Tab-separated table of C-alpha atoms in Angstrom:
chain	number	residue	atom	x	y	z
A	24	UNK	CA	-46.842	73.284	-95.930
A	25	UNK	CA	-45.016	74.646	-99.002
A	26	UNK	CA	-46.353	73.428	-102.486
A	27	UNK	CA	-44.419	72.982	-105.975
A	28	UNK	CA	-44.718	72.172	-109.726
A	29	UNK	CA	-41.629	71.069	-111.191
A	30	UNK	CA	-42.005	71.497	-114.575
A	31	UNK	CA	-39.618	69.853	-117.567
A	32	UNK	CA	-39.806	72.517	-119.753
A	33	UNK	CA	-38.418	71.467	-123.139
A	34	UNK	CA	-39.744	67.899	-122.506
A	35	UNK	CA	-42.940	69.817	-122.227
A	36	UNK	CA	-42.550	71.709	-125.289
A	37	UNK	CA	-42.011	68.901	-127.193
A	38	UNK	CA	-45.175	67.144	-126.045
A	39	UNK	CA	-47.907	69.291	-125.812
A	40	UNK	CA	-49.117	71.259	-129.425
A	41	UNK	CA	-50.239	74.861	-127.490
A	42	UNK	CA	-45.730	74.797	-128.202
A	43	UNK	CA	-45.859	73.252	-131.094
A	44	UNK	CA	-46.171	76.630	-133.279
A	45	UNK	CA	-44.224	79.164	-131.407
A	46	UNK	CA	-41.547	76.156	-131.430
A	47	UNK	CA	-41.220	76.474	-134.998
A	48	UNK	CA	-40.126	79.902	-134.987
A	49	UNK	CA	-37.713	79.257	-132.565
A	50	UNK	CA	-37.549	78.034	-128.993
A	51	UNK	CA	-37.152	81.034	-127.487
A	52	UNK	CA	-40.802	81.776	-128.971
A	53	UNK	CA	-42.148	78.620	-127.032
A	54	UNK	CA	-40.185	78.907	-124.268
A	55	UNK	CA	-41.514	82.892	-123.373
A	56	UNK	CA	-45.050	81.020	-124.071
A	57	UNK	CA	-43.925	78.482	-121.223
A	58	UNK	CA	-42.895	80.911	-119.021
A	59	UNK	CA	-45.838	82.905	-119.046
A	60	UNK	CA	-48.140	79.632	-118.596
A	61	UNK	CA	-45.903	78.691	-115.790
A	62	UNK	CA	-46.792	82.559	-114.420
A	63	UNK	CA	-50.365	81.802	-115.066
A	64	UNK	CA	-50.557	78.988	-113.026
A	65	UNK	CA	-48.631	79.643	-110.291
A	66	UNK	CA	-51.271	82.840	-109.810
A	67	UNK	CA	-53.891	80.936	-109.843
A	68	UNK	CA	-52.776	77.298	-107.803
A	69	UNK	CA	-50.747	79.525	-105.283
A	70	UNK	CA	-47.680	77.027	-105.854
A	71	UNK	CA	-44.287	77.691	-106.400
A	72	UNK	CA	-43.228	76.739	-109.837
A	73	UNK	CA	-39.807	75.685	-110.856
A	74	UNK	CA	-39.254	75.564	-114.833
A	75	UNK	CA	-36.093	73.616	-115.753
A	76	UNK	CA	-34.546	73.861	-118.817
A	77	UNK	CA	-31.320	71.463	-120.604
A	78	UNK	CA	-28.452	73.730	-121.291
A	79	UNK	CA	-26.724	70.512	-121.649
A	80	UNK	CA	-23.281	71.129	-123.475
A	81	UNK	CA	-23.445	75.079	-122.817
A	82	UNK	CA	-20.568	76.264	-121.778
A	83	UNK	CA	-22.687	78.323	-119.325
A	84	UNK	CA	-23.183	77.473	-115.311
A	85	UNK	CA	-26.449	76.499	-114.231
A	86	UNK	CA	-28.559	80.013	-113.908
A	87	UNK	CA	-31.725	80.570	-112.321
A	88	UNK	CA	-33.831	83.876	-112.455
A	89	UNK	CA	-36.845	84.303	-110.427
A	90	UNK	CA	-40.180	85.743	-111.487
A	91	UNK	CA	-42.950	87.246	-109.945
A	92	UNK	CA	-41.167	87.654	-106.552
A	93	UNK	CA	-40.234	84.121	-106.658
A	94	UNK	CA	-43.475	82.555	-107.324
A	95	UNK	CA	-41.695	81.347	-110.638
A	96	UNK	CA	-38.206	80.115	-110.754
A	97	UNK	CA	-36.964	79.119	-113.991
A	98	UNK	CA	-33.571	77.172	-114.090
A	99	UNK	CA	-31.049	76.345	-116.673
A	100	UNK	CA	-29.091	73.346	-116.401
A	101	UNK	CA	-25.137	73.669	-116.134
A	102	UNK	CA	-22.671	72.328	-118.686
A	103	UNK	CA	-22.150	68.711	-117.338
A	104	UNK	CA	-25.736	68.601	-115.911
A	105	UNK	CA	-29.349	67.997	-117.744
A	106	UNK	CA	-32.214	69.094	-116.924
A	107	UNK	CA	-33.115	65.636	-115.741
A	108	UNK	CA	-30.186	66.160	-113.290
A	109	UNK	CA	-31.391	69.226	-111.573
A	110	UNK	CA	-35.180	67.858	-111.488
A	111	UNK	CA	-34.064	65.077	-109.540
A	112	UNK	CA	-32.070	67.520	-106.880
A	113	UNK	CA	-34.989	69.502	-106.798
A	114	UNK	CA	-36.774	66.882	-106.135
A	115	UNK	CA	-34.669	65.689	-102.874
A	116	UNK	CA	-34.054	69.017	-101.678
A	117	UNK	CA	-37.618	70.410	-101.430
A	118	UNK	CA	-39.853	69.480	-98.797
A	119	UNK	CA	-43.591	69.816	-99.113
A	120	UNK	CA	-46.377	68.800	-101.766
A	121	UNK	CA	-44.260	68.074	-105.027
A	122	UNK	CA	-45.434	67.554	-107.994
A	123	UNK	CA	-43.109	66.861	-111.719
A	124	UNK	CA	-44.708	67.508	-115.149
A	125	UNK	CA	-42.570	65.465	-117.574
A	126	UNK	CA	-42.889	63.064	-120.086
A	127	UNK	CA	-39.557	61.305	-118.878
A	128	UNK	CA	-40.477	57.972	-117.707
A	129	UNK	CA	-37.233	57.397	-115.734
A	130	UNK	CA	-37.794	60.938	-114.238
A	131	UNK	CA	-40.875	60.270	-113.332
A	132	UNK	CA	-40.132	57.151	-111.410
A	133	UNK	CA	-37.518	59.321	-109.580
A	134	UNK	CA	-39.614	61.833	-108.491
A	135	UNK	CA	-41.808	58.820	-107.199
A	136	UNK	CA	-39.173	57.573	-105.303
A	137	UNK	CA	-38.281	60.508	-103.678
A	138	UNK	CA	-41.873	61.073	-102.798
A	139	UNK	CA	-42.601	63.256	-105.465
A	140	UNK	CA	-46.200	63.076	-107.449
A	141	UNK	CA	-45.393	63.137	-111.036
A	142	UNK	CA	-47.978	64.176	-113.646
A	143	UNK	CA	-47.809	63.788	-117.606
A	144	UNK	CA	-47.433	67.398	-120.200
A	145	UNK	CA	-51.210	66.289	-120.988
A	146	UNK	CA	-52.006	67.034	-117.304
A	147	UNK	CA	-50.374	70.109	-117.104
A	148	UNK	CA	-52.211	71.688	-120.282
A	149	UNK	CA	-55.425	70.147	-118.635
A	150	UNK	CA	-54.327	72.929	-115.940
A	151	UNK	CA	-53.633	75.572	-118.249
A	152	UNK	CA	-57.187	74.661	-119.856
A	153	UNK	CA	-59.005	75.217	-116.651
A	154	UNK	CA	-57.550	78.946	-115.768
A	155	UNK	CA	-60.238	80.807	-118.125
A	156	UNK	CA	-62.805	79.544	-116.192
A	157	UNK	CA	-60.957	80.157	-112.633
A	158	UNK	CA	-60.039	83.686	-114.111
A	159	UNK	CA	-64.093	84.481	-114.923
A	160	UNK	CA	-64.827	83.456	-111.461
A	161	UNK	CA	-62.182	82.936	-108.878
A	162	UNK	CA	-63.356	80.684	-106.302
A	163	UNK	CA	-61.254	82.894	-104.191
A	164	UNK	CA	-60.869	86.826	-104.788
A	165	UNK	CA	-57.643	87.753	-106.084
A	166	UNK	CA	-56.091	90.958	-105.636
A	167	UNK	CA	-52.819	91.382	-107.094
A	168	UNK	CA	-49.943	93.498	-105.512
A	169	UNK	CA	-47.535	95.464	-107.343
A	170	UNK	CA	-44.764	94.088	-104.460
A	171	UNK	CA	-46.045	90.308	-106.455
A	172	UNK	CA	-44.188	91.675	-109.205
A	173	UNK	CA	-41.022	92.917	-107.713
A	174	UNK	CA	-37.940	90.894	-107.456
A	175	UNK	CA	-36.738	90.359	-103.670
A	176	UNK	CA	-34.333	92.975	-104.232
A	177	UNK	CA	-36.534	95.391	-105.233
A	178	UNK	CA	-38.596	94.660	-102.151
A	179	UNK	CA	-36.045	95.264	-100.373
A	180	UNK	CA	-34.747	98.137	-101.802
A	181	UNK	CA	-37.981	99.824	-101.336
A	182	UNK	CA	-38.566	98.665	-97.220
A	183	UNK	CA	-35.395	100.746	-96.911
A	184	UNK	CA	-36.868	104.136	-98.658
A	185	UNK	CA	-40.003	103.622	-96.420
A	186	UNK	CA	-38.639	102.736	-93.277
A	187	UNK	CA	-36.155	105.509	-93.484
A	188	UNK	CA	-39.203	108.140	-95.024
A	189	UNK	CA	-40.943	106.575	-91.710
A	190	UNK	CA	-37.542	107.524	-89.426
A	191	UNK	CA	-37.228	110.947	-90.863
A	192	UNK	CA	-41.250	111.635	-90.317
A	193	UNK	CA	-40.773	110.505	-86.540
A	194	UNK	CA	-37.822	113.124	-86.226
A	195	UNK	CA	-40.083	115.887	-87.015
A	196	UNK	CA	-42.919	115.384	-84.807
A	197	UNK	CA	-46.511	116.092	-85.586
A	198	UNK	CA	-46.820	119.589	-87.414
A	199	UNK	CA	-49.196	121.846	-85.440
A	200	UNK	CA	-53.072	122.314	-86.961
């Protein structure tokens, strides 16, 4: 059964303090220190994480770029949408353990009603907090793959040059000894 974090990501950076700093130079500061927490503990639960961000007023439409061959998705809202909005799609649309990280009372009685755990910022950095003792001694071993760290296109991209490396070795037979 497929297993998620939904995480409200400037709701979060506006409640925990580990943001606090970086926020202060900037968001983009605390929002690269999100992202690479929301990396971290996607490694080490196994879940899929999806970080949603407001772009509320931008005259952008909602993005998404995937991380760590999809392990982490991180989503921008679209013009006439809020964060809020796309949390509570998310929320219908996945199926599987589900679990929202937000402040947001009236989000998190949402993601309640659409059978959705939710969990406050203060749980989340409890999270974060236990990783340097899972990363001194995995209860499972961890290997990591370089294909982890590919986008699905670059996968892809690089089945192709083996399978066809693979087609052109077949063609020429074993070479004699």
């Amino acid at each position: 059964m497929p297993s998620y974090l939904i995480l409200d990501g400037y709701n979060l950076i506006g409640a925990l303090d580990r943001y606090r700093e970086p926020a202060e130079s900037g968001f983009d500061s605390a929002r690269e220190q999100l992202v690479n927490d929301a990396l971290k503990a996607s490694g080490w639960t196994g879940r899929e994480i999806f970080l949603v961000f407001d772009a509320h007023g931008s005259p952008e439409p909602e993005k998404s770029q995937s991380l760590a061959g999809g392990a982490v998705r991180v989503v921008y809202s679209a013009a006439r949408d809020s964060a809020d909005d796309v949390i509570e799609r998310l929320a219908g649309r996945l199926e599987g353990d589900l679990t929202v990280y937000t402040a947001d009372f009236a989000l998190q009685r949402t993601a309640l009603a659409r059978g959705a755990r939710r969990a406050t910022p203060a749980e989340f950095a409890a999270l974060l907090d236990e990783l340097p003792a899972l990363t001194s001694r995995p209860s499972a071993s961890y290997r990591s793959r370089i294909s982890d760290h590919l986008s699905p296109d670059a996968r892809m991209s690089l089945e192709r040059i083996r399978r066809k490396t693979e087609e052109e070795d077949e063609g020429r037979g074993d070479p004699e000894l």
